[in-house]
CSV table of C-alpha atoms and ligand atoms in Angstrom, one decimal:
chain,number,residue,atom,x,y,z
A,25,UNK,CA,-41.6,-12.2,12.3
A,26,UNK,CA,-38.6,-13.9,14.1
A,27,UNK,CA,-36.7,-10.6,14.5
A,28,UNK,CA,-37.4,-6.9,14.7
A,29,UNK,CA,-34.1,-6.3,12.9
A,30,UNK,CA,-31.8,-8.7,11.0
A,31,UNK,CA,-28.3,-7.4,10.1
A,32,UNK,CA,-26.3,-9.0,7.3
A,33,UNK,CA,-22.6,-8.4,8.0
A,34,UNK,CA,-20.7,-8.3,11.2
A,35,UNK,CA,-18.3,-5.4,10.4
A,36,UNK,CA,-18.1,-1.9,11.8
A,37,UNK,CA,-21.5,-0.8,10.6
A,38,UNK,CA,-23.4,-4.1,11.3
A,39,UNK,CA,-22.0,-4.8,14.7
A,40,UNK,CA,-22.7,-1.2,15.9
A,41,UNK,CA,-26.2,-1.2,14.5
A,42,UNK,CA,-27.1,-4.7,15.9
A,43,UNK,CA,-25.6,-3.9,19.3
A,44,UNK,CA,-27.3,-0.5,19.8
A,45,UNK,CA,-30.6,-1.9,18.5
A,46,UNK,CA,-30.5,-4.8,20.9
A,47,UNK,CA,-29.7,-2.3,23.7
A,48,UNK,CA,-32.8,-0.5,22.8
A,49,UNK,CA,-34.8,-3.7,23.3
A,50,UNK,CA,-35.2,-4.9,19.7
A,51,UNK,CA,-35.0,-8.6,18.9
A,52,UNK,CA,-31.9,-8.6,16.7
A,53,UNK,CA,-30.1,-11.2,14.6
A,54,UNK,CA,-26.7,-10.7,13.0
A,55,UNK,CA,-25.1,-13.0,10.4
A,56,UNK,CA,-21.4,-13.0,9.5
A,57,UNK,CA,-19.8,-15.7,7.4
A,58,UNK,CA,-16.2,-14.6,7.4
A,59,UNK,CA,-14.8,-12.7,10.4
A,60,UNK,CA,-16.5,-10.6,13.1
A,61,UNK,CA,-15.3,-7.0,13.0
A,62,UNK,CA,-15.2,-7.1,9.2
A,63,UNK,CA,-12.5,-5.5,6.9
A,64,UNK,CA,-11.3,-2.9,9.4
A,65,UNK,CA,-10.5,-5.3,12.2
A,66,UNK,CA,-9.3,-8.2,10.2
A,67,UNK,CA,-7.9,-7.1,6.8
A,68,UNK,CA,-7.9,-3.4,6.9
A,69,UNK,CA,-7.3,-0.4,9.2
A,70,UNK,CA,-6.2,-2.3,12.3
A,71,UNK,CA,-3.7,-4.8,11.0
A,72,UNK,CA,-2.5,-2.2,8.5
A,73,UNK,CA,-1.6,0.1,11.3
A,74,UNK,CA,0.4,-2.6,13.0
A,75,UNK,CA,2.3,-3.1,9.8
A,76,UNK,CA,2.9,0.6,9.5
A,77,UNK,CA,4.2,0.7,13.1
A,78,UNK,CA,6.5,-2.2,12.3
A,79,UNK,CA,7.8,-0.4,9.3
A,80,UNK,CA,8.4,2.8,11.3
A,81,UNK,CA,10.5,1.1,13.9
A,82,UNK,CA,13.4,0.5,11.5
A,83,UNK,CA,13.8,4.2,10.8
A,84,UNK,CA,13.2,5.1,14.4
A,85,UNK,CA,16.2,2.9,15.4
A,86,UNK,CA,18.3,4.5,12.7
A,87,UNK,CA,17.2,8.0,13.9
A,88,UNK,CA,18.2,7.2,17.5
A,89,UNK,CA,21.8,7.4,16.4
A,90,UNK,CA,21.3,11.2,16.0
A,91,UNK,CA,20.6,11.2,19.7
A,92,UNK,CA,23.7,9.3,20.8
A,93,UNK,CA,22.3,5.7,20.7
A,94,UNK,CA,24.6,3.2,19.2
A,95,UNK,CA,21.7,1.4,17.5
A,96,UNK,CA,21.1,-0.3,14.2
A,97,UNK,CA,17.9,-2.0,13.2
A,98,UNK,CA,19.2,-5.5,12.5
A,99,UNK,CA,17.1,-8.1,10.7
A,100,UNK,CA,13.4,-8.0,10.6
A,101,UNK,CA,11.4,-11.2,11.3
A,102,UNK,CA,8.2,-11.0,9.1
A,103,UNK,CA,6.8,-14.2,10.6
A,104,UNK,CA,7.1,-12.9,14.1
A,105,UNK,CA,5.3,-9.7,13.1
A,106,UNK,CA,2.5,-11.6,11.4
A,107,UNK,CA,2.1,-13.9,14.3
A,108,UNK,CA,1.9,-11.0,16.8
A,109,UNK,CA,-0.6,-9.2,14.6
A,110,UNK,CA,-2.7,-12.3,14.2
A,111,UNK,CA,-2.9,-12.9,17.9
A,112,UNK,CA,-4.1,-9.4,18.5
A,113,UNK,CA,-6.6,-9.6,15.6
A,114,UNK,CA,-8.1,-12.8,17.0
A,115,UNK,CA,-8.5,-11.0,20.4
A,116,UNK,CA,-10.3,-8.1,18.8
A,117,UNK,CA,-12.4,-10.4,16.5
A,118,UNK,CA,-13.7,-12.2,19.6
A,119,UNK,CA,-14.5,-8.9,21.3
A,120,UNK,CA,-16.7,-7.9,18.4
A,121,UNK,CA,-18.6,-11.1,18.6
A,122,UNK,CA,-18.9,-10.9,22.4
A,123,UNK,CA,-20.2,-7.3,22.3
A,124,UNK,CA,-23.1,-8.4,20.2
A,125,UNK,CA,-23.8,-11.5,22.2
A,126,UNK,CA,-23.7,-9.5,25.5
A,127,UNK,CA,-26.1,-7.0,24.0
A,128,UNK,CA,-28.6,-9.8,23.5
A,129,UNK,CA,-28.4,-10.2,19.7
A,130,UNK,CA,-28.6,-13.7,18.2
A,131,UNK,CA,-25.4,-14.5,16.4
A,132,UNK,CA,-25.3,-16.5,13.2
A,133,UNK,CA,-21.9,-17.6,12.0
A,134,UNK,CA,-23.3,-18.0,8.5
A,135,UNK,CA,-24.0,-16.4,5.2
A,136,UNK,CA,-27.4,-14.8,4.7
A,137,UNK,CA,-29.3,-14.5,1.5
A,138,UNK,CA,-32.7,-12.9,0.7
A,139,UNK,CA,-35.5,-15.2,-0.3
A,140,UNK,CA,-38.0,-12.3,-0.4
A,141,UNK,CA,-38.2,-8.8,1.2
A,142,UNK,CA,-38.8,-10.1,4.7
A,143,UNK,CA,-37.3,-13.6,4.5
A,144,UNK,CA,-33.6,-14.7,4.6
A,145,UNK,CA,-31.8,-18.0,4.2
A,146,UNK,CA,-29.2,-17.9,7.0
A,147,UNK,CA,-26.9,-20.9,6.6
A,148,UNK,CA,-29.8,-23.1,5.5
A,149,UNK,CA,-32.2,-21.7,8.2
A,150,UNK,CA,-35.3,-19.6,7.1
A,151,UNK,CA,-35.5,-16.4,9.1
A,152,UNK,CA,-38.0,-13.6,8.9
A,153,UNK,CA,-37.5,-10.0,10.0
A,154,UNK,CA,-39.5,-6.8,10.2
A,155,UNK,CA,-36.5,-4.8,9.1
A,156,UNK,CA,-33.3,-5.9,7.4
A,157,UNK,CA,-29.9,-4.1,7.2
A,158,UNK,CA,-27.4,-4.8,4.5
A,159,UNK,CA,-23.9,-4.1,5.9
A,160,UNK,CA,-21.8,-6.4,3.8
A,161,UNK,CA,-18.9,-4.0,3.1
A,162,UNK,CA,-16.7,-4.2,0.1
A,163,UNK,CA,-13.9,-6.1,-1.5
A,164,UNK,CA,-10.6,-5.1,-3.2
A,165,UNK,CA,-10.7,-5.2,-7.0
A,166,UNK,CA,-7.8,-5.7,-9.4
A,167,UNK,CA,-7.3,-4.8,-13.0
A,168,UNK,CA,-8.2,-7.0,-16.0
A,169,UNK,CA,-4.8,-7.2,-17.7
A,170,UNK,CA,-3.0,-10.2,-19.0
A,171,UNK,CA,-1.4,-12.1,-16.1
A,172,UNK,CA,-3.6,-10.4,-13.4
A,173,UNK,CA,-3.9,-13.7,-11.6
A,174,UNK,CA,-0.2,-13.3,-10.7
A,175,UNK,CA,-0.9,-10.3,-8.5
A,176,UNK,CA,-2.3,-10.1,-5.0
A,177,UNK,CA,-4.9,-7.8,-3.4
A,178,UNK,CA,-4.8,-6.2,0.1
A,179,UNK,CA,-6.7,-9.2,1.7
A,180,UNK,CA,-3.6,-11.4,0.8
A,181,UNK,CA,-1.0,-8.8,1.9
A,182,UNK,CA,-1.8,-9.4,5.6
A,183,UNK,CA,-1.0,-13.1,5.3
A,184,UNK,CA,2.1,-13.3,3.0
A,185,UNK,CA,4.2,-16.3,4.0
A,186,UNK,CA,7.3,-14.2,3.6
A,187,UNK,CA,8.4,-10.7,3.2
A,188,UNK,CA,9.1,-10.0,-0.5
A,189,UNK,CA,12.4,-8.4,-1.5
A,190,UNK,CA,11.0,-6.5,-4.5
A,191,UNK,CA,7.4,-5.2,-4.7
A,192,UNK,CA,5.4,-3.4,-7.4
A,193,UNK,CA,2.2,-1.7,-6.1
A,194,UNK,CA,-0.4,-0.6,-8.6
A,195,UNK,CA,-2.6,2.3,-7.6
A,196,UNK,CA,-1.8,5.6,-5.8
A,197,UNK,CA,-4.8,5.7,-3.5
A,198,UNK,CA,-5.0,5.1,0.3
A,199,UNK,CA,-4.0,1.4,0.1
A,200,UNK,CA,-1.2,1.9,-2.4
A,201,UNK,CA,0.7,4.6,-0.6
A,202,UNK,CA,0.1,2.9,2.8
A,203,UNK,CA,1.5,-0.4,1.7
A,204,UNK,CA,4.4,1.3,-0.2
A,205,UNK,CA,5.5,2.7,3.2
A,206,UNK,CA,5.1,-0.7,4.8
A,207,UNK,CA,7.1,-2.7,2.3
A,208,UNK,CA,9.8,0.0,1.9
A,209,UNK,CA,10.1,0.4,5.7
A,210,UNK,CA,10.6,-3.3,6.1
A,211,UNK,CA,13.4,-3.2,3.6
A,212,UNK,CA,11.9,-4.1,0.2
A,213,UNK,CA,12.7,-2.4,-3.1
A,214,UNK,CA,9.4,-0.8,-3.6
A,215,UNK,CA,7.8,0.6,-6.8
A,216,UNK,CA,4.6,2.6,-6.7
A,217,UNK,CA,2.8,2.7,-10.1
A,218,UNK,CA,-0.1,5.1,-10.6
A,219,UNK,CA,-1.9,6.8,-13.6
A,220,UNK,CA,-2.0,10.4,-12.2
A,221,UNK,CA,1.0,12.8,-12.1
A,222,UNK,CA,0.8,12.6,-8.2
A,223,UNK,CA,-0.6,10.0,-5.8
A,224,UNK,CA,-3.8,10.4,-3.8
A,225,UNK,CA,-6.1,12.0,-6.3
A,226,UNK,CA,-8.7,14.1,-4.5
A,227,UNK,CA,-6.4,15.2,-1.7
A,228,UNK,CA,-4.9,18.7,-1.5
A,229,UNK,CA,-2.2,19.4,-4.1
A,230,UNK,CA,0.4,20.6,-1.5
A,231,UNK,CA,-0.1,17.3,0.4
A,232,UNK,CA,0.2,15.3,-2.8
A,233,UNK,CA,3.4,17.0,-3.9
A,234,UNK,CA,4.8,16.8,-0.4
A,235,UNK,CA,3.9,13.1,-0.2
A,236,UNK,CA,5.6,12.3,-3.5
A,237,UNK,CA,8.8,14.0,-2.2
A,238,UNK,CA,8.5,12.1,1.1
A,239,UNK,CA,8.0,8.7,-0.6
A,240,UNK,CA,11.0,9.4,-2.8
A,241,UNK,CA,13.1,10.3,0.2
A,242,UNK,CA,12.1,7.0,1.8
A,243,UNK,CA,13.6,5.2,-1.2
A,244,UNK,CA,10.3,4.3,-3.0
A,245,UNK,CA,10.5,4.4,-6.8
A,246,UNK,CA,7.6,6.4,-8.1
A,247,UNK,CA,6.1,5.6,-11.6
A,248,UNK,CA,3.6,8.4,-12.2
A,249,UNK,CA,1.4,8.8,-15.3
A,250,UNK,CA,1.6,5.1,-16.2
A,251,UNK,CA,-0.7,2.0,-16.1
A,252,UNK,CA,0.4,-1.6,-16.1
A,253,UNK,CA,-0.1,-3.6,-19.3
A,254,UNK,CA,0.7,-7.1,-18.3
A,255,UNK,CA,2.2,-9.3,-15.5
A,256,UNK,CA,4.2,-12.4,-16.4
A,257,UNK,CA,5.9,-15.1,-14.4
A,258,UNK,CA,9.7,-15.3,-14.7
A,259,UNK,CA,12.2,-17.8,-13.3
A,260,UNK,CA,12.8,-15.7,-10.3
A,261,UNK,CA,9.5,-13.9,-9.7
A,262,UNK,CA,7.2,-11.7,-11.8
A,263,UNK,CA,7.8,-9.2,-14.5
A,264,UNK,CA,5.4,-6.2,-14.8
A,265,UNK,CA,5.2,-4.2,-18.0
A,266,UNK,CA,4.2,-0.6,-17.9
A,267,UNK,CA,2.6,1.7,-20.5
A,268,UNK,CA,5.9,3.7,-20.8
A,269,UNK,CA,7.7,0.5,-21.8
A,270,UNK,CA,9.4,0.0,-18.5
A,271,UNK,CA,9.7,-3.7,-17.4
A,272,UNK,CA,10.1,-4.3,-13.7
A,273,UNK,CA,11.3,-7.6,-12.2
A,274,UNK,CA,9.8,-8.1,-8.8
A,275,UNK,CA,8.7,-10.8,-6.3
A,276,UNK,CA,5.3,-9.4,-5.6
A,277,UNK,CA,2.7,-7.4,-7.6
A,278,UNK,CA,0.0,-5.8,-5.6
A,279,UNK,CA,-3.3,-4.4,-6.9
A,280,UNK,CA,-4.4,-1.4,-4.8
A,281,UNK,CA,-6.8,-0.2,-7.4
A,282,UNK,CA,-9.9,0.4,-5.4
A,283,UNK,CA,-12.7,-1.5,-3.8
A,284,UNK,CA,-16.2,-2.5,-4.8
A,285,UNK,CA,-19.5,-3.1,-2.9
A,286,UNK,CA,-20.1,-6.6,-1.7
A,287,UNK,CA,-23.5,-7.2,-3.2
A,288,UNK,CA,-23.1,-10.4,-5.2
A,289,UNK,CA,-24.9,-13.5,-4.1
A,290,UNK,CA,-27.1,-11.7,-1.6
A,291,UNK,CA,-30.3,-12.3,-3.5
A,292,UNK,CA,-31.0,-8.6,-3.6
A,293,UNK,CA,-33.1,-8.9,-6.7
A,294,UNK,CA,-35.5,-11.3,-4.8
A,295,UNK,CA,-36.0,-8.5,-2.3
A,296,UNK,CA,-36.3,-5.7,-4.9
A,297,UNK,CA,-33.3,-3.7,-3.7
A,298,UNK,CA,-31.9,-1.3,-6.3
A,299,UNK,CA,-28.2,-1.1,-7.1
A,300,UNK,CA,-26.2,1.8,-8.6
A,301,UNK,CA,-23.9,1.6,-11.6
A,302,UNK,CA,-21.0,0.3,-9.6
A,303,UNK,CA,-23.0,-2.4,-7.8
A,304,UNK,CA,-23.5,-0.3,-4.7
A,305,UNK,CA,-26.7,-0.3,-2.7
A,306,UNK,CA,-28.6,2.9,-3.3
A,307,UNK,CA,-29.8,4.6,-0.1
A,308,UNK,CA,-31.5,7.8,1.0
A,309,UNK,CA,-30.2,10.1,3.8
A,310,UNK,CA,-31.8,7.8,6.4
A,311,UNK,CA,-30.1,4.7,4.9
A,312,UNK,CA,-33.3,3.3,3.4
A,313,UNK,CA,-32.9,1.4,0.2
A,314,UNK,CA,-35.5,1.3,-2.6
A,315,UNK,CA,-37.4,-1.1,-0.3
A,316,UNK,CA,-38.4,1.1,2.7
A,317,UNK,CA,-37.9,-1.6,5.5
A,318,UNK,CA,-34.5,-2.7,4.1
A,319,UNK,CA,-31.5,-0.5,4.9
A,320,UNK,CA,-27.9,-0.4,3.9
A,321,UNK,CA,-24.9,1.0,5.8
A,322,UNK,CA,-21.1,1.5,5.4
A,323,UNK,CA,-19.0,0.5,2.4
A,324,UNK,CA,-21.7,-1.5,0.6
A,325,UNK,CA,-23.3,1.9,-0.1
A,326,UNK,CA,-19.9,3.2,-1.5
A,327,UNK,CA,-20.2,6.8,-0.3
A,328,UNK,CA,-17.5,7.6,2.2
A,329,UNK,CA,-15.8,4.3,2.8
A,330,UNK,CA,-14.3,4.9,6.2
A,331,UNK,CA,-14.9,2.9,9.4
A,332,UNK,CA,-15.9,5.7,11.7
A,333,UNK,CA,-18.5,6.7,9.1
A,334,UNK,CA,-19.9,3.1,9.0
A,335,UNK,CA,-20.1,2.9,12.8
A,336,UNK,CA,-21.8,6.4,13.0
A,337,UNK,CA,-24.3,5.2,10.4
A,338,UNK,CA,-25.0,2.0,12.3
A,339,UNK,CA,-25.5,3.9,15.5
A,340,UNK,CA,-27.8,6.5,13.9
A,341,UNK,CA,-30.0,3.9,12.2
A,342,UNK,CA,-30.4,1.8,15.4
A,343,UNK,CA,-31.3,5.0,17.4
A,344,UNK,CA,-33.7,6.1,14.6
A,345,UNK,CA,-35.5,2.7,14.4
A,346,UNK,CA,-35.6,1.7,18.0
A,347,UNK,CA,-34.3,4.5,20.2
A,348,UNK,CA,-36.8,7.2,19.4
A,349,UNK,CA,-33.9,9.5,18.3
A,350,UNK,CA,-34.2,9.8,14.5
A,351,UNK,CA,-31.2,11.2,12.7
A,352,UNK,CA,-28.8,10.7,9.8
A,353,UNK,CA,-25.1,11.3,9.7
A,354,UNK,CA,-23.5,14.5,8.5
A,355,UNK,CA,-20.9,13.7,6.0
A,356,UNK,CA,-19.5,17.2,5.8
A,357,UNK,CA,-16.1,17.8,7.4
A,358,UNK,CA,-15.3,14.1,8.0
A,359,UNK,CA,-11.6,14.0,8.9
A,360,UNK,CA,-9.5,11.3,7.4
A,361,UNK,CA,-6.0,10.1,7.5
A,362,UNK,CA,-3.7,8.1,5.1
A,363,UNK,CA,-1.2,6.1,7.1
A,364,UNK,CA,1.6,6.6,4.6
A,365,UNK,CA,5.1,7.2,6.1
A,366,UNK,CA,4.9,10.1,7.0
A,367,UNK,CA,1.1,10.2,7.2
A,368,UNK,CA,-1.4,12.7,5.8
A,369,UNK,CA,-4.5,13.9,7.7
A,370,UNK,CA,-7.1,16.2,6.4
A,371,UNK,CA,-10.5,17.7,7.2
A,372,UNK,CA,-12.8,19.9,5.2
A,373,UNK,CA,-12.1,21.3,1.7
A,374,UNK,CA,-8.9,21.2,-0.3
A,375,UNK,CA,-7.7,24.5,-1.8
A,376,UNK,CA,-9.0,23.5,-5.2
A,377,UNK,CA,-12.5,22.6,-3.9
A,378,UNK,CA,-12.8,25.7,-1.8
A,379,UNK,CA,-11.5,28.0,-4.6
A,380,UNK,CA,-14.3,26.9,-6.9
A,381,UNK,CA,-16.8,28.5,-4.6
A,382,UNK,CA,-15.1,31.8,-3.8
A,383,UNK,CA,-12.0,33.6,-2.7
A,384,UNK,CA,-9.9,31.8,-0.1
A,385,UNK,CA,-6.8,32.7,1.8
A,386,UNK,CA,-4.1,30.0,1.8
A,387,UNK,CA,-1.6,29.5,4.6
A,388,UNK,CA,1.1,26.9,4.1
A,389,UNK,CA,4.1,26.1,6.2
A,390,UNK,CA,6.7,23.5,5.3
A,391,UNK,CA,9.5,22.8,7.8
A,392,UNK,CA,11.8,20.1,9.0
A,393,UNK,CA,10.4,18.6,12.2
A,394,UNK,CA,12.5,19.3,15.3
A,395,UNK,CA,13.6,15.7,15.6
A,396,UNK,CA,15.1,15.5,12.2
A,397,UNK,CA,17.4,18.5,12.8
A,398,UNK,CA,19.4,16.0,14.9
A,399,UNK,CA,18.7,12.8,12.9
A,400,UNK,CA,19.5,14.3,9.6
A,401,UNK,CA,16.6,12.4,8.0
A,402,UNK,CA,15.2,14.2,4.9
A,403,UNK,CA,11.6,14.6,5.9
A,404,UNK,CA,9.4,17.7,5.9
A,405,UNK,CA,6.2,18.5,7.6
A,406,UNK,CA,3.6,20.5,5.6
A,407,UNK,CA,0.7,22.2,7.3
A,408,UNK,CA,-2.0,24.1,5.5
A,409,UNK,CA,-5.2,26.1,6.3
A,410,UNK,CA,-7.8,27.1,3.7
A,411,UNK,CA,-9.7,30.1,5.0
A,412,UNK,CA,-12.8,31.7,3.5
A,413,UNK,CA,-11.9,35.3,2.7
A,414,UNK,CA,-15.4,36.6,3.3
A,415,UNK,CA,-16.2,35.0,6.7
A,416,UNK,CA,-12.7,34.1,8.0
A,417,UNK,CA,-14.0,30.5,8.5
A,418,UNK,CA,-11.4,27.7,8.3
A,419,UNK,CA,-12.8,25.6,5.4
A,420,UNK,CA,-10.0,23.0,5.4
A,421,UNK,CA,-6.9,21.9,7.3
A,422,UNK,CA,-4.3,19.6,5.9
A,423,UNK,CA,-1.1,18.0,7.4
A,424,UNK,CA,1.6,15.9,5.9
A,425,UNK,CA,4.0,14.8,8.6
A,426,UNK,CA,4.6,12.7,11.7
A,427,UNK,CA,1.7,12.5,14.0
A,428,UNK,CA,-0.6,14.2,11.5
A,429,UNK,CA,-3.6,12.0,12.3
A,430,UNK,CA,-3.2,12.6,16.0
A,431,UNK,CA,-3.1,16.3,15.5
A,432,UNK,CA,-6.0,16.4,13.1
A,433,UNK,CA,-8.7,14.9,15.3
A,434,UNK,CA,-8.6,18.0,17.5
A,435,UNK,CA,-8.4,20.4,14.6
A,436,UNK,CA,-11.5,18.6,13.2
A,437,UNK,CA,-13.4,19.4,16.4
A,438,UNK,CA,-12.6,23.1,15.9
A,439,UNK,CA,-13.6,23.1,12.3
A,440,UNK,CA,-16.9,21.2,13.0
A,441,UNK,CA,-17.6,23.9,15.6
A,442,UNK,CA,-17.1,26.5,12.8
A,443,UNK,CA,-13.7,28.0,13.9
A,444,UNK,CA,-12.4,31.0,12.2
A,445,UNK,CA,-8.8,31.8,11.4
A,446,UNK,CA,-9.0,34.4,14.2
A,447,UNK,CA,-10.0,31.6,16.6
A,448,UNK,CA,-6.8,29.7,15.6
A,449,UNK,CA,-4.7,32.8,16.0
A,450,UNK,CA,-5.9,33.6,19.5
A,451,UNK,CA,-5.3,30.0,20.7
A,452,UNK,CA,-2.0,29.7,22.6
A,453,UNK,CA,0.4,27.2,21.1
A,454,UNK,CA,2.0,24.2,22.9
A,455,UNK,CA,5.7,24.5,22.7
A,456,UNK,CA,7.8,22.9,21.3
A,457,UNK,CA,5.5,20.9,19.0
A,458,UNK,CA,4.8,20.7,15.3
A,459,UNK,CA,1.1,21.3,16.1
A,460,UNK,CA,1.7,24.8,17.4
A,461,UNK,CA,2.4,25.9,13.8
A,462,UNK,CA,-1.4,25.8,13.3
A,463,UNK,CA,-1.9,28.7,15.7
A,464,UNK,CA,1.1,30.7,14.5
A,465,UNK,CA,0.4,30.7,10.8
A,466,UNK,CA,0.6,34.5,10.3
A,467,UNK,CA,1.9,35.0,6.8
A,468,UNK,CA,-0.6,34.4,4.0
A,469,UNK,CA,1.0,32.2,1.3
A,470,UNK,CA,-1.5,33.2,-1.5
A,471,UNK,CA,-5.1,33.9,-2.4
A,472,UNK,CA,-7.0,31.5,-4.5
A,473,UNK,CA,-10.5,31.7,-6.0
A,474,UNK,CA,-12.4,31.2,-9.3
A,475,UNK,CA,-9.8,32.0,-11.9
A,476,UNK,CA,-7.2,33.1,-9.3
A,477,UNK,CA,-4.1,31.3,-8.0
A,478,UNK,CA,-2.6,28.0,-9.0
A,479,UNK,CA,-5.8,25.9,-9.0
B,22,NDP,P1,-8.6,4.3,-3.9
B,22,NDP,O1,-9.9,4.6,-4.6
B,22,NDP,O2,-8.2,5.2,-2.8
B,22,NDP,O3,-7.4,4.3,-5.0
B,22,NDP,C1,-7.5,3.5,-6.1
B,22,NDP,C2,-6.2,3.8,-6.9
B,22,NDP,O4,-6.2,2.9,-8.0
B,22,NDP,C3,-6.2,5.2,-7.5
B,22,NDP,O5,-4.8,5.6,-7.6
B,22,NDP,C4,-6.8,5.0,-8.9
B,22,NDP,O6,-6.4,5.9,-9.8
B,22,NDP,C5,-6.2,3.6,-9.2
B,22,NDP,N1,-7.0,2.9,-10.3
B,22,NDP,C6,-8.3,2.6,-10.2
B,22,NDP,N2,-8.6,2.0,-11.4
B,22,NDP,C7,-7.6,2.0,-12.1
B,22,NDP,C8,-7.3,1.5,-13.5
B,22,NDP,N3,-8.3,0.9,-14.2
B,22,NDP,N4,-6.0,1.6,-14.0
B,22,NDP,C9,-5.1,2.2,-13.2
B,22,NDP,N5,-5.2,2.7,-12.0
B,22,NDP,C10,-6.5,2.5,-11.4
B,22,NDP,O7,-8.7,2.8,-3.5
B,22,NDP,P2,-7.9,1.9,-2.5
B,22,NDP,O8,-7.9,0.6,-3.0
B,22,NDP,O9,-6.6,2.5,-2.2
B,22,NDP,O10,-8.8,2.0,-1.2
B,22,NDP,C11,-10.2,1.8,-1.2
B,22,NDP,C12,-10.9,2.7,-0.2
B,22,NDP,O11,-10.7,2.2,1.1
B,22,NDP,C13,-10.4,4.1,-0.1
B,22,NDP,O12,-10.8,5.0,-1.1
B,22,NDP,C14,-10.8,4.5,1.3
B,22,NDP,O13,-12.2,4.9,1.2
B,22,NDP,C15,-10.7,3.2,2.0
B,22,NDP,N6,-9.5,3.1,2.8
B,22,NDP,C16,-9.3,4.0,3.8
B,22,NDP,C17,-8.1,4.0,4.6
B,22,NDP,C18,-7.9,5.0,5.7
B,22,NDP,O14,-8.9,5.6,6.1
B,22,NDP,N7,-6.6,5.2,6.1
B,22,NDP,C19,-7.0,3.0,4.3
B,22,NDP,C20,-7.3,2.1,3.2
B,22,NDP,C21,-8.5,2.2,2.5
B,22,NDP,P3,-7.2,7.2,-10.0
B,22,NDP,O15,-7.0,8.1,-8.8
B,22,NDP,O16,-6.7,7.8,-11.3
B,22,NDP,O17,-8.6,6.8,-10.2
């Protein structure tokens, strides 16, 4: 065999797996045909966060007036933002490639395809490997409605030639609410269209309600309980028709309607790798596919599609195969954040999930963050703990508000360590912060449980 391990895909999962395996002394090859660092670095988390930061600066400048500054935001230069973002992404992109190179992995800037279970075609070269990892990620999917070709997906949003003045975003998931904040913050008339009563299905109800209020306060027009039926071209832009008969004239229509596993054209059938109903690669708890020496990691397995999960999986697999440290990745209590404006961060169970299993004590606090008592901006922070009544264990923590993701990482450590509400209560607060609210939540808001409470 040419390699001990061949990794298809140079994203978060693949690069980590290849790098750590090479560090353990394995002969490693990695193929990537688009961009090193994958979705997260190039057309996902990282550039998205730059755009969110850009969007926040406008309101920060406005808010400074409340503190005596004679400031106003002025015009925003979209091209300057995209150029600055692209420069940074190129730097990161090169770092990812270099990390692998320095670890001793052989790099292929090419597409890989299975010929059989141990043989790949990598950019026209035949390569054999003892073990193979599929880490090809996912891609954004749109809807099959008339005129769908007139809409963009998130890949395109990072390279728009100019900032649209009127935007319709379809989908109320992570990407939909994040880009709604970006476009609205940069000055566009922004419509968010989703088929649920509230955005972010699966998140805690108090967060979802608070987010809908916050998006409205930011000037975003919400269209709940509707689906788009068609998109047509007009003389000035696009017209999107909704199931409630609304017609919206906009410059940009954006599908943020989910992502699918990137498995097409990989020759997986030649290798005998089994796929699930949605085209995802099926794996066991040690990332093995239906073919024991072929593994799959990250978004291509469509389980918990988050970068830190993908990197943890890549690391665990490399340690298992070549580092004499066999392990999987525990997907309980994985913290996550939605970089809406303001953001949401969460760890553990929602009230509804926890209440299915037993009685839970609910603590909710909703308040105006200190800063906005001077700025006058209408923006609330919502903090919530879900506590098991029997054991006092904190089962879930949720924040909607400025700095929520920064706060949540530390809370996630406490919850991973099994903290109880009493542990939160005996922790001294840091004053004056929003975070201190978590250790001063004394008044129980309600009790929930099977058949009890609002859920
Ligand atoms: P999500 O699955 O989060 O949201 C998809 C949205 O599209 C939902 O509102 C969904 O509605 C809606 N939708 C799906 N199909 C249809 C349909 N046929 N008609 C109308 N609406 C539809 O996907 P995203 O694209 O926002 O993001 C993909 C994934 O990427 C996320 O789930 C997450 O794992 C990851 N991600 C993580 C980020 C982070 O960590 N900050 C940021 C961005 C992405 P419904 O709820 O009713 O199904």
